[in-house]
Structure formats: structure tokens, C-alpha cells
PDB file of C-alpha atoms in Angstrom:
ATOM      1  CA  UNK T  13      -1.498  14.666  13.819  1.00  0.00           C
ATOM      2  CA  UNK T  14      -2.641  14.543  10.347  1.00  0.00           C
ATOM      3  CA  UNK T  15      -0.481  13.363   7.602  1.00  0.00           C
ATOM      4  CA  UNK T  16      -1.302  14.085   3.820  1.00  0.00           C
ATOM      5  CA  UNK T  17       0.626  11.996   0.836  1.00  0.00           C
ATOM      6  CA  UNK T  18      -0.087  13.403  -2.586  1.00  0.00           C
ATOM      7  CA  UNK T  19       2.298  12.935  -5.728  1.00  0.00           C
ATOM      8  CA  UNK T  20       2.538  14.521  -8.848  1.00  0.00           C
ATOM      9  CA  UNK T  21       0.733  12.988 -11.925  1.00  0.00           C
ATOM     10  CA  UNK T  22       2.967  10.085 -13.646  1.00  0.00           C
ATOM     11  CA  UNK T  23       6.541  10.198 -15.421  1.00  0.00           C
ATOM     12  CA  UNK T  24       7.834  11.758 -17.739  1.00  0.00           C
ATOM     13  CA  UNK T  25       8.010   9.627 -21.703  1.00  0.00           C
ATOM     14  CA  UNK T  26      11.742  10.037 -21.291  1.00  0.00           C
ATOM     15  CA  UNK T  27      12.358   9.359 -17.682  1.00  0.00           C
ATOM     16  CA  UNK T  28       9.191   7.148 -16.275  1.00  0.00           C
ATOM     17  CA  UNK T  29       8.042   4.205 -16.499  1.00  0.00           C
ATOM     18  CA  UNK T  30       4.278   3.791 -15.339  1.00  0.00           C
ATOM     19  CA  UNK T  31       3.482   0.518 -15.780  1.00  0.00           C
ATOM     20  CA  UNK T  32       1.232  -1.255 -15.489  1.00  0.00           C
ATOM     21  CA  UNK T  33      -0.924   1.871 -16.619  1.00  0.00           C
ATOM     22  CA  UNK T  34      -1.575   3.579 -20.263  1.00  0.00           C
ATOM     23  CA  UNK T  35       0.507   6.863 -20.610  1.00  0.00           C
ATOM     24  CA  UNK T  36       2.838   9.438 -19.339  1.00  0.00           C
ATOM     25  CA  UNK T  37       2.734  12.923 -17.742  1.00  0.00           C
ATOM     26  CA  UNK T  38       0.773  15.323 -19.765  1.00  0.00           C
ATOM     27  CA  UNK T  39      -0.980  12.482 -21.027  1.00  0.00           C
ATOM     28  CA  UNK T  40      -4.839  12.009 -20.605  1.00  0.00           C
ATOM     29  CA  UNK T  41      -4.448   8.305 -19.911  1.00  0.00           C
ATOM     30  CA  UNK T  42      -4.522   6.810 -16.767  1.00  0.00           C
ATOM     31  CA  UNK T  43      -0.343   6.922 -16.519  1.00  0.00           C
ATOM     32  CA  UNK T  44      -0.731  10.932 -16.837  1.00  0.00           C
ATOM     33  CA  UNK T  45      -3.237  11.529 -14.382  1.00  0.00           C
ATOM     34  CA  UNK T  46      -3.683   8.846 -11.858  1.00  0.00           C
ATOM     35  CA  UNK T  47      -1.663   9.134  -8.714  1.00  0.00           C
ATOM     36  CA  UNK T  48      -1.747   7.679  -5.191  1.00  0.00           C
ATOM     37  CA  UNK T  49      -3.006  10.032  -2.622  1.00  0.00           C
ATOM     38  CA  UNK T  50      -4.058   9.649   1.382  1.00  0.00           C
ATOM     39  CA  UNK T  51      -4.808  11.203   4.375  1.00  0.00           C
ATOM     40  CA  UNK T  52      -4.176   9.716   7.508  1.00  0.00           C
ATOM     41  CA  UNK T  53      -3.405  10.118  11.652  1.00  0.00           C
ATOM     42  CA  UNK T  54      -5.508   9.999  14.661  1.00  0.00           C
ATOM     43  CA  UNK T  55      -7.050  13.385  14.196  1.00  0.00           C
ATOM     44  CA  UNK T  56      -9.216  11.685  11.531  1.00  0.00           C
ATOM     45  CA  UNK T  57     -12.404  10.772  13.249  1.00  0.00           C
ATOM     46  CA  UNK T  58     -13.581   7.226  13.310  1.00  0.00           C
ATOM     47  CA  UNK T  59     -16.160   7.200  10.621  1.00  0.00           C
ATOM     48  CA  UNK T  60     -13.273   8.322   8.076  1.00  0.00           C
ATOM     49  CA  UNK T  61     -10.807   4.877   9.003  1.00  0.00           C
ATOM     50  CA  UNK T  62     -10.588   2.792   5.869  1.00  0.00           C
ATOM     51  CA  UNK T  63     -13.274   5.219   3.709  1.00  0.00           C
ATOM     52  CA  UNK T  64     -11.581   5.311  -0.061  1.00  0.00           C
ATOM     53  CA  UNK T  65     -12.155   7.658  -3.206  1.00  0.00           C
ATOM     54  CA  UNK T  66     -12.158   6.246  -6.557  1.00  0.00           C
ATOM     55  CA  UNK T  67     -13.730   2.459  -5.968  1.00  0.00           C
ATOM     56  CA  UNK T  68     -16.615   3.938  -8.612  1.00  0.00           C
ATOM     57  CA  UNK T  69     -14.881   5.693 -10.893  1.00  0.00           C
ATOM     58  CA  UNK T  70     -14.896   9.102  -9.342  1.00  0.00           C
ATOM     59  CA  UNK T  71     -11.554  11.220  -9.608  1.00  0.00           C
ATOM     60  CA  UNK T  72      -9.820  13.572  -6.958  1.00  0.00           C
ATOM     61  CA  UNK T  73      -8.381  16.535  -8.297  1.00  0.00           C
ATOM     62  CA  UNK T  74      -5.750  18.866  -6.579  1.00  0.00           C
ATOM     63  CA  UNK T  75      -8.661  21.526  -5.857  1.00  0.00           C
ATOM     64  CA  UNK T  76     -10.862  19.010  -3.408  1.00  0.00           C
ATOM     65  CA  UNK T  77      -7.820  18.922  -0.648  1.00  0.00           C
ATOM     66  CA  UNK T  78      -9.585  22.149   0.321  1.00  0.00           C
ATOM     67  CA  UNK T  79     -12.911  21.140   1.290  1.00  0.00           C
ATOM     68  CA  UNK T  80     -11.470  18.159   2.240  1.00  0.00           C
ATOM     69  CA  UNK T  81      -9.017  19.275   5.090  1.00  0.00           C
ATOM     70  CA  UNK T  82     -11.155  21.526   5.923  1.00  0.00           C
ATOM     71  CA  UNK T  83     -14.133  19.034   7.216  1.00  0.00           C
ATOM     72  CA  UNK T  84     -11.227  16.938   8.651  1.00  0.00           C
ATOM     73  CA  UNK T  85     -10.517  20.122  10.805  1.00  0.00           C
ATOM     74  CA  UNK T  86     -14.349  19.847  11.487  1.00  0.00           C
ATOM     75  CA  UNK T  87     -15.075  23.399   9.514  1.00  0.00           C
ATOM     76  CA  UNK T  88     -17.606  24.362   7.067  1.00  0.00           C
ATOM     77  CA  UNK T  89     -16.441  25.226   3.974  1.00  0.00           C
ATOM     78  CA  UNK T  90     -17.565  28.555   2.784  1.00  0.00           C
ATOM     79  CA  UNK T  91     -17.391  29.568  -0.824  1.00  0.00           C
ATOM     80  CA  UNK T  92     -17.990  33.364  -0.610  1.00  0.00           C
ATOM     81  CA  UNK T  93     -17.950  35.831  -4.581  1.00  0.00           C
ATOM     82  CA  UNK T  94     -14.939  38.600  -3.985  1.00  0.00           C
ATOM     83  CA  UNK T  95     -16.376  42.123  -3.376  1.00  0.00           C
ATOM     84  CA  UNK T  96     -13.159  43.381  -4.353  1.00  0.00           C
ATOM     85  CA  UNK T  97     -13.590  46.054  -7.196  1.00  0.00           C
ATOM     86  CA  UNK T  98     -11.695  45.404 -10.312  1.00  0.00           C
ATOM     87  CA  UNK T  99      -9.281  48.012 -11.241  1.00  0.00           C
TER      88      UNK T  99
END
């Protein structure tokens, strides 16, 4: 089992309140962009337990769950250019 928790990027100025952080949805603050996300469950190998993104400074963004589930499913991630003519 793996389990992934992602949320969408702060609340709303009208409807949120994202304290103790700067800023709201839409927002380039911290309130606007800074969400809690994890991945979890014993198919995670050993070497993953307790490893953590964003200690330095470093950001996650919506596009790295790829390569990211993929190496927890122990595959390569291939980025391959389309050969698909344009029309």
C-alpha cells in the first residue's frame, strides 16, 4: 500500500485563514503556495522512512509526483520528445 496526501495551495482572502503564514491562494507568499504533502505505507523502501523535502529551502511542485511515484514503484523515469506530427 502506498498512500499519497497532497492539498491544494492555501485559502481563499474571503474564506481562509492561513495563519501563521504570509498570504492567500493566488498569492506568491508562503500562505498561497505552501501546502503539506506526504507519501507514505510499507511499499516505501527503508531508505525513504523519515527522508523530508523542503528542510533547505527547496520546493515540490505538482509536476515532481511523477518522477517521484514512479522511483517509489522502482521505475526509471523516461522523458522521451513526441514524434507525433503536428497537424
Amino acid at each position: 500500500t502506498l498512500l499519497v496526501f497532497s492539498s491544494d495551495n492555501g485559502g481563499a482572502a474571503t474564506l481562509g485563514d492561513n495563519f501563521p503564514l504570509r498570504g492567500y491562494k493566488k498569492t506568491d507568499f508562503e500562505g498561497g503556495v505552501r501546502v503539506p504533502a506526504f507519501v507514505s505505507g510499507g511499499y516505501l523502501s527503508k531508505k525513504r522512512h523519515g527522508t523530508s523535502i523542503g528542510d533547505n529551502g527547496e520546493y515540490f511542485h505538482v509536476t515532481d509526483w511523477y518522477p517521484t511515484l514512479l522511483e517509489a514503484a522502482g521505475i526509471e523515469p523516461a522523458y522521451v520528445k513526441s514524434t507525433r506530427k503536428k497537424v
